[in-house]
Short mmCIF file of C-alpha atoms and ligand atoms in Angstrom, two decimals:
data_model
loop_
_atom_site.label_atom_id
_atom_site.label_comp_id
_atom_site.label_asym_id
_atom_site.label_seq_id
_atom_site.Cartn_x
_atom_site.Cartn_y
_atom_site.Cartn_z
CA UNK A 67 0.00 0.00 0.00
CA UNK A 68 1.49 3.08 -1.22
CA UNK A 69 -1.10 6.55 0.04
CA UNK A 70 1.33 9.52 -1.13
CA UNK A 71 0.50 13.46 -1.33
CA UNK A 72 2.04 15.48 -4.39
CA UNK A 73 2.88 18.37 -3.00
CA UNK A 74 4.14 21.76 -5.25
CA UNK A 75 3.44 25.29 -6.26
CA UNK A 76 0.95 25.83 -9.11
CA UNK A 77 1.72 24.74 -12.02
CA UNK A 78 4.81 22.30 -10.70
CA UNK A 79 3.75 19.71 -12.63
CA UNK A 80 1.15 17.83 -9.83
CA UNK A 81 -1.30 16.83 -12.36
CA UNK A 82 1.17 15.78 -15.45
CA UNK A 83 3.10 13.81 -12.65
CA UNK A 84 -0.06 12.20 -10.98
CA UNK A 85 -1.01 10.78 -14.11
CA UNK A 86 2.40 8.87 -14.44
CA UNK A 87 2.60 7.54 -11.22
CA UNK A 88 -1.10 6.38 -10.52
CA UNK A 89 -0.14 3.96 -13.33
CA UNK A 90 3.10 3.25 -12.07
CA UNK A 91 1.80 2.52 -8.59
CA UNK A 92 -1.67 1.23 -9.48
CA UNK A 93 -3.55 3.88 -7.46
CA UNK A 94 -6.04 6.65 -8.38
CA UNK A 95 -5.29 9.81 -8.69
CA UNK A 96 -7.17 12.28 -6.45
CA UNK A 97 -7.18 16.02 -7.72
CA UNK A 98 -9.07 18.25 -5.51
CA UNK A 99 -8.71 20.99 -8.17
CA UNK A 100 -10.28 19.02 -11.30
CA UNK A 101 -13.02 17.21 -8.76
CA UNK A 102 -14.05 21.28 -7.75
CA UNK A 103 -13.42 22.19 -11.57
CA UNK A 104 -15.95 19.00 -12.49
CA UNK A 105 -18.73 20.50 -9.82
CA UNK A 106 -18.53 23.60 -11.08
CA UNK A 107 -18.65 22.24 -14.85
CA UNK A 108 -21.99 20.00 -13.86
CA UNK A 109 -23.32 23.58 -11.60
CA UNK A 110 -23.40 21.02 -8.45
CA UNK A 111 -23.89 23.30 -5.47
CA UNK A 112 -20.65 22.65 -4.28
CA UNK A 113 -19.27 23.80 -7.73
CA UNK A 114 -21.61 26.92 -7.39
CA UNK A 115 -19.83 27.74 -3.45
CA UNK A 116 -16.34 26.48 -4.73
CA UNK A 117 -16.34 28.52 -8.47
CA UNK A 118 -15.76 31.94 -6.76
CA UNK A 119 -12.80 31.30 -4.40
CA UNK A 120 -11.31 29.23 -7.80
CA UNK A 121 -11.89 32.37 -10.29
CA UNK A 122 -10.01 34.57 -7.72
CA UNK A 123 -7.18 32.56 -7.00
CA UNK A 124 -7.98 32.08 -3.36
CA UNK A 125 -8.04 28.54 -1.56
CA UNK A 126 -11.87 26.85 -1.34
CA UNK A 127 -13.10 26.70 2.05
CA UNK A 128 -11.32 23.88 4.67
CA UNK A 129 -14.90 22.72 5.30
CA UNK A 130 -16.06 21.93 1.57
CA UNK A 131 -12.73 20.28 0.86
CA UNK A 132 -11.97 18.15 3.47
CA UNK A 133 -15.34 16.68 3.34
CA UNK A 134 -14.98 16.02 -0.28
CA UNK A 135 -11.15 14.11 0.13
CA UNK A 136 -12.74 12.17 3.19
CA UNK A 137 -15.53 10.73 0.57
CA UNK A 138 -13.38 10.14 -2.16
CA UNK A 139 -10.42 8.46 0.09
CA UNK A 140 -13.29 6.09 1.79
CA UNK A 141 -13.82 4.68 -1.21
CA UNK A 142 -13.07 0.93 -1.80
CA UNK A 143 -10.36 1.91 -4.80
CA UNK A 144 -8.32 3.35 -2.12
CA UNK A 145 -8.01 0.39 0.08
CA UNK A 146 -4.55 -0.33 -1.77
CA UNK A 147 -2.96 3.56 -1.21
CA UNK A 148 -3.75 6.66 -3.24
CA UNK A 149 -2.33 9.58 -4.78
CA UNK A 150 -3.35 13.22 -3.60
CA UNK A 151 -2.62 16.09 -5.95
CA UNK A 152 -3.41 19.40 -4.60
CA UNK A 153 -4.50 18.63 -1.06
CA UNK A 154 -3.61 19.02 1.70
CA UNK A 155 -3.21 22.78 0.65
CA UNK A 156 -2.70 23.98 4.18
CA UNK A 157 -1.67 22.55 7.85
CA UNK A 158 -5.69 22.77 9.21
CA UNK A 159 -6.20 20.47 5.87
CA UNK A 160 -3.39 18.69 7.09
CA UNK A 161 -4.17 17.87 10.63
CA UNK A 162 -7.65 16.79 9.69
CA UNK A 163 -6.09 14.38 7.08
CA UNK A 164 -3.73 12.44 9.94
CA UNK A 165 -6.96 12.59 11.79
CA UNK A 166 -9.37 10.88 9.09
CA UNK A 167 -6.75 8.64 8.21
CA UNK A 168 -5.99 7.38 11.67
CA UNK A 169 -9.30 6.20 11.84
CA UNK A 170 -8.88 3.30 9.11
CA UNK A 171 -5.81 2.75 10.54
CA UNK A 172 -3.81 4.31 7.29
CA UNK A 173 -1.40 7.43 7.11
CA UNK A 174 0.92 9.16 4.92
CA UNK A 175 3.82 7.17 3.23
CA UNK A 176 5.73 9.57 1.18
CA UNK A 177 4.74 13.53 0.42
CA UNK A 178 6.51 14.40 -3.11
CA UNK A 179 7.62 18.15 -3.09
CA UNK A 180 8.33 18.98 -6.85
CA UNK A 181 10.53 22.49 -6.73
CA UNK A 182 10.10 24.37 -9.16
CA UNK A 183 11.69 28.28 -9.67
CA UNK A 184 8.48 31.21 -9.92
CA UNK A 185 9.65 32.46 -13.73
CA UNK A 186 9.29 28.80 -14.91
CA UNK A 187 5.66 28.38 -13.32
CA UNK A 188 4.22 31.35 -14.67
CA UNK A 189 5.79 30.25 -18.36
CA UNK A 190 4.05 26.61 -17.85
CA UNK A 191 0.69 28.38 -16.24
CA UNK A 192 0.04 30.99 -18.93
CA UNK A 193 0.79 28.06 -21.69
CA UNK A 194 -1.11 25.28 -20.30
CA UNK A 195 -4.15 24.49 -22.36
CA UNK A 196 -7.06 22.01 -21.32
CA UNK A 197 -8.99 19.51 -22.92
CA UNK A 198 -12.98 20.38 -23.04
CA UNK A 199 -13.80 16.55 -23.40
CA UNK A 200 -10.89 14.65 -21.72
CA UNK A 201 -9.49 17.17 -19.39
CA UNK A 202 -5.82 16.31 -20.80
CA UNK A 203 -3.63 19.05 -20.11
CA UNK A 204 -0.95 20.65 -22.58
CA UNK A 205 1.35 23.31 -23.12
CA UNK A 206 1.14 25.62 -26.31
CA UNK A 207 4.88 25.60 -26.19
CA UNK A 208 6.72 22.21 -24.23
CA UNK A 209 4.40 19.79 -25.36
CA UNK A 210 1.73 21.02 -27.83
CA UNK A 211 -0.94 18.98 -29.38
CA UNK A 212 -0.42 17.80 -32.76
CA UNK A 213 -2.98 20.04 -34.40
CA UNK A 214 -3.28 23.87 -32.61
CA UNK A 215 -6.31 24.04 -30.51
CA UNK A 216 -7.59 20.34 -30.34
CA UNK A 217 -6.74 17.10 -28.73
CA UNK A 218 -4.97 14.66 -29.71
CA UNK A 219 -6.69 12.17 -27.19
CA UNK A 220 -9.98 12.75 -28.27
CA UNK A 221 -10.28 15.24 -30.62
CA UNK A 222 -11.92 17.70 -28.55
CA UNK A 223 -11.15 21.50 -28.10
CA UNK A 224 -8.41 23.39 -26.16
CA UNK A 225 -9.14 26.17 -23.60
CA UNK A 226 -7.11 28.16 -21.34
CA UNK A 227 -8.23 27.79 -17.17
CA UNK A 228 -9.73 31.11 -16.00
CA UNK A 229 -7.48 30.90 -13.18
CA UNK A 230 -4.16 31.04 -15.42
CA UNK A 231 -4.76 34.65 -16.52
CA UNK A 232 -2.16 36.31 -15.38
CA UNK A 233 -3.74 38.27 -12.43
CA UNK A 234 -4.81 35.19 -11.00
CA UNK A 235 -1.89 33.30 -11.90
CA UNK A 236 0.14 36.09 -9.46
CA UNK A 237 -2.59 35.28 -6.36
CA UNK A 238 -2.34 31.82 -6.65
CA UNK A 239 1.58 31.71 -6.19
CA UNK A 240 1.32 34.57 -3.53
CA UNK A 241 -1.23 31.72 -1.94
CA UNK A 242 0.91 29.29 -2.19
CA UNK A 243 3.63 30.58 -0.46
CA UNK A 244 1.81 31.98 2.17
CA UNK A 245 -0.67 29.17 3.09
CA UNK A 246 0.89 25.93 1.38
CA UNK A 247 4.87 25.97 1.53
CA UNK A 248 4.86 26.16 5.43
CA UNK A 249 3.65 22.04 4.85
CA UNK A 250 7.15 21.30 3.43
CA UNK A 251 8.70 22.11 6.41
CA UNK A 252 5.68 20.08 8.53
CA UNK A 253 6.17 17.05 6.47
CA UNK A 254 10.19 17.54 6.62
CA UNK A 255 9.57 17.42 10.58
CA UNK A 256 7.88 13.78 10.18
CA UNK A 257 10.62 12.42 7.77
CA UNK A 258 8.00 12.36 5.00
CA UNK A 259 9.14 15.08 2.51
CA UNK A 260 11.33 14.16 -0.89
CA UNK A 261 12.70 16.95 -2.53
CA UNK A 262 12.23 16.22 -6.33
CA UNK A 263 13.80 18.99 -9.00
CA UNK A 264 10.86 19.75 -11.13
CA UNK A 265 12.85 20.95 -14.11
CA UNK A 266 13.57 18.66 -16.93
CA UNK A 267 11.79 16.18 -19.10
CA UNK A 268 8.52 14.86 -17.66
CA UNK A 269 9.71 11.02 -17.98
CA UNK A 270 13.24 11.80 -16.14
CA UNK A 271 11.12 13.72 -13.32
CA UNK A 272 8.90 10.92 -13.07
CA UNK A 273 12.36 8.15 -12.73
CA UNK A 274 13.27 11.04 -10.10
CA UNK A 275 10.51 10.44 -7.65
CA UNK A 276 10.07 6.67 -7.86
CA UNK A 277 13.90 6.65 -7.20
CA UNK A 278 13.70 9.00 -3.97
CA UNK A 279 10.37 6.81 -3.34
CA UNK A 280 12.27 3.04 -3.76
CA UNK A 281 15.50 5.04 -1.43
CA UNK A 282 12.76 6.06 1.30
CA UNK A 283 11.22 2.75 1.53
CA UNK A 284 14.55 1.08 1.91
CA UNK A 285 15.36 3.08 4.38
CA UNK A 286 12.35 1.94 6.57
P1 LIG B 148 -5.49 22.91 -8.83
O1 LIG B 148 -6.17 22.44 -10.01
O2 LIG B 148 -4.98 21.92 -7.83
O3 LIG B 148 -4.33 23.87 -9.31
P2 LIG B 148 -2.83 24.11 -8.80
O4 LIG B 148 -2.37 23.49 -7.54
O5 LIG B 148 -2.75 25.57 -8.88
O6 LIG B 148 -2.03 23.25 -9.75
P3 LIG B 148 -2.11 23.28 -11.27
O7 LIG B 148 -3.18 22.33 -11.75
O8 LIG B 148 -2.24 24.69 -11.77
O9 LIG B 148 -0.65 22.82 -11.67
P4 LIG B 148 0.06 21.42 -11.58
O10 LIG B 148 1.12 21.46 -10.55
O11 LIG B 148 -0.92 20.29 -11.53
O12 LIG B 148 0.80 21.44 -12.98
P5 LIG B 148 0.46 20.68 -14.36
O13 LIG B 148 0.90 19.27 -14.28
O14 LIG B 148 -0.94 20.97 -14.79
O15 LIG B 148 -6.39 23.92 -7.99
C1 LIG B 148 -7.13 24.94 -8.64
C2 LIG B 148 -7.93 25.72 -7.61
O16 LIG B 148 -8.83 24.83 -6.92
C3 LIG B 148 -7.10 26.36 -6.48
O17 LIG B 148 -6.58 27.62 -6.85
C4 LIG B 148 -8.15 26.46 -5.36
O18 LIG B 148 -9.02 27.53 -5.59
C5 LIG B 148 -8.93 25.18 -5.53
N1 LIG B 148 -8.36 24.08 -4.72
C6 LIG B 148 -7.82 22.92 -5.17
N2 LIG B 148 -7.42 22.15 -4.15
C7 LIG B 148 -7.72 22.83 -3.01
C8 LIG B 148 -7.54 22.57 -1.63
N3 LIG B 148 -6.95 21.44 -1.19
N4 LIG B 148 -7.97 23.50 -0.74
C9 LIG B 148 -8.57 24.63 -1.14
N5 LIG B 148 -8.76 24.95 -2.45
C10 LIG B 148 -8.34 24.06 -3.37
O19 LIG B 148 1.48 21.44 -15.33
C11 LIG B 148 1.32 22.82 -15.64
C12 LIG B 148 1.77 23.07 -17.11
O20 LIG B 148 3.17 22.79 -17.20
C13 LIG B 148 1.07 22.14 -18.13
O21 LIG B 148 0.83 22.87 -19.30
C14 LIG B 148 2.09 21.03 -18.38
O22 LIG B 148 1.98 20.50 -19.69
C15 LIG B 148 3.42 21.77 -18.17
N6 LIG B 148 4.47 20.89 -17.61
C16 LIG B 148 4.32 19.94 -16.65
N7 LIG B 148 5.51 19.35 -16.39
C17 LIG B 148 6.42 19.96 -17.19
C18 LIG B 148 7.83 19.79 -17.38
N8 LIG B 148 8.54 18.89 -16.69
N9 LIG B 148 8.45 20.60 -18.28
C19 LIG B 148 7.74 21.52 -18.98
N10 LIG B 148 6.41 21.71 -18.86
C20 LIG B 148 5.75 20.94 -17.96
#
């Protein structure tokens, strides 16, 4: 059982790295950001209380997020260890993480830090393009789709997040480091955290963390 938190700035590289290592490790991939982004897309009335926070760059409320992870995580695809990719997002989400996981007798194995410098987010945020059918994620510029505008998945169109327009982009990093980074040093203090260098091909980041994964487990 491998339950593992991806922890990074926006637009580290959470998501592309997820999708690698769910198969890698046989376990789903939990993104609090694309289950909000699917309530608001279906006008759920979670999407409808979550949508504003999301358009301004802000954090959703502790209360409507933890409730959702404890769901999803109780589920019975879970039973063999999970991925999360975006949460905890704070140390209140953290501490009621421990505590829900405590309960089923589970906790955190390994929390993945990919570093990554501020000029080369805001180049990968304000290039990313999204899938309207699939949800896969590309970059117009380090790794476009075949054909400009549509996927190569599925054929479907390409839009830009309202969140990576460049005002928003700004609050979400200014977010980050004021509500999120202080977990690296909380998950350092628990001999949990592995540093990973987010620069570099996508493939050699991914042989980065199972490596610091396989060393950590040894080490146990
Ligand atoms: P969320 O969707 O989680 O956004 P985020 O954390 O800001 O992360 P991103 O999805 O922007 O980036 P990523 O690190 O996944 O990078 P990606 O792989 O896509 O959250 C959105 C919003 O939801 C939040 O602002 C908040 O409002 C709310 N929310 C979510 N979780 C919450 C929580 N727990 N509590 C409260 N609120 C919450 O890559 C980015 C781009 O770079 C892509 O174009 C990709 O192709 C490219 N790229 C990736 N890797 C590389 C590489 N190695 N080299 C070059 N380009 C690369």
């Amino acid at each position: 059982m491998t339950n593992m938190i991806l922890l990074g700035a926006p637009g580290a590289g959470k998501g592309t790295q997820g999708v690698n290592l769910a198969k890698i490790y046989g376990i789903p991939q939990i993104s609090t950001g694309d289950i909000l982004r699917e309530n608001v897309r279906n006008k759920t009335p979670l999407g409808a209380k979550a949508k504003a926070f999301m358009d301004r760059g802000a954090l959703v409320t502790d209360e409507i997020v933890v409730g959702m992870v404890i769901d999803r995580v109780a589920q019975d695809d879970c039973n063999e260890g999970f991925l999360l990719d975006g949460f905890p997002r704070n140390l209140a989400q953290a501490a009621a993480l421990e505590e829900m996981l405590s309960k089923s007798g589970r906790s955190i194995d390994h929390v993945i830090g990919i570093e990554v410098g501020k000029d080369e987010l805001i180049k990968r945020l304000s290039g990313r393009r999204i899938c309207k059918g699939c949800q896969a994620s590309y970059h117009a510029v380090f790794s476009p789709p075949l054909e400009t505008g549509k996927c190569d998945k599925c054929g479907g169109e390409l839009y830009q997040r309202d969140d990576d327009k460049e005002e928003t982009i700004a609050k979400r990093l200014k977010v980050y480091d004021e509500e999120t980074h202080p977990l690296v040093e909380y998950y350092t203090d628990k001999g949990l955290y592995r540093a990973i260098d987010g620069i570099g091909g996508v493939d050699d980041i991914t042989g980065a963390i199972t490596g610091a994964i396989d060393r950590a487990s040894d080490n146990t």
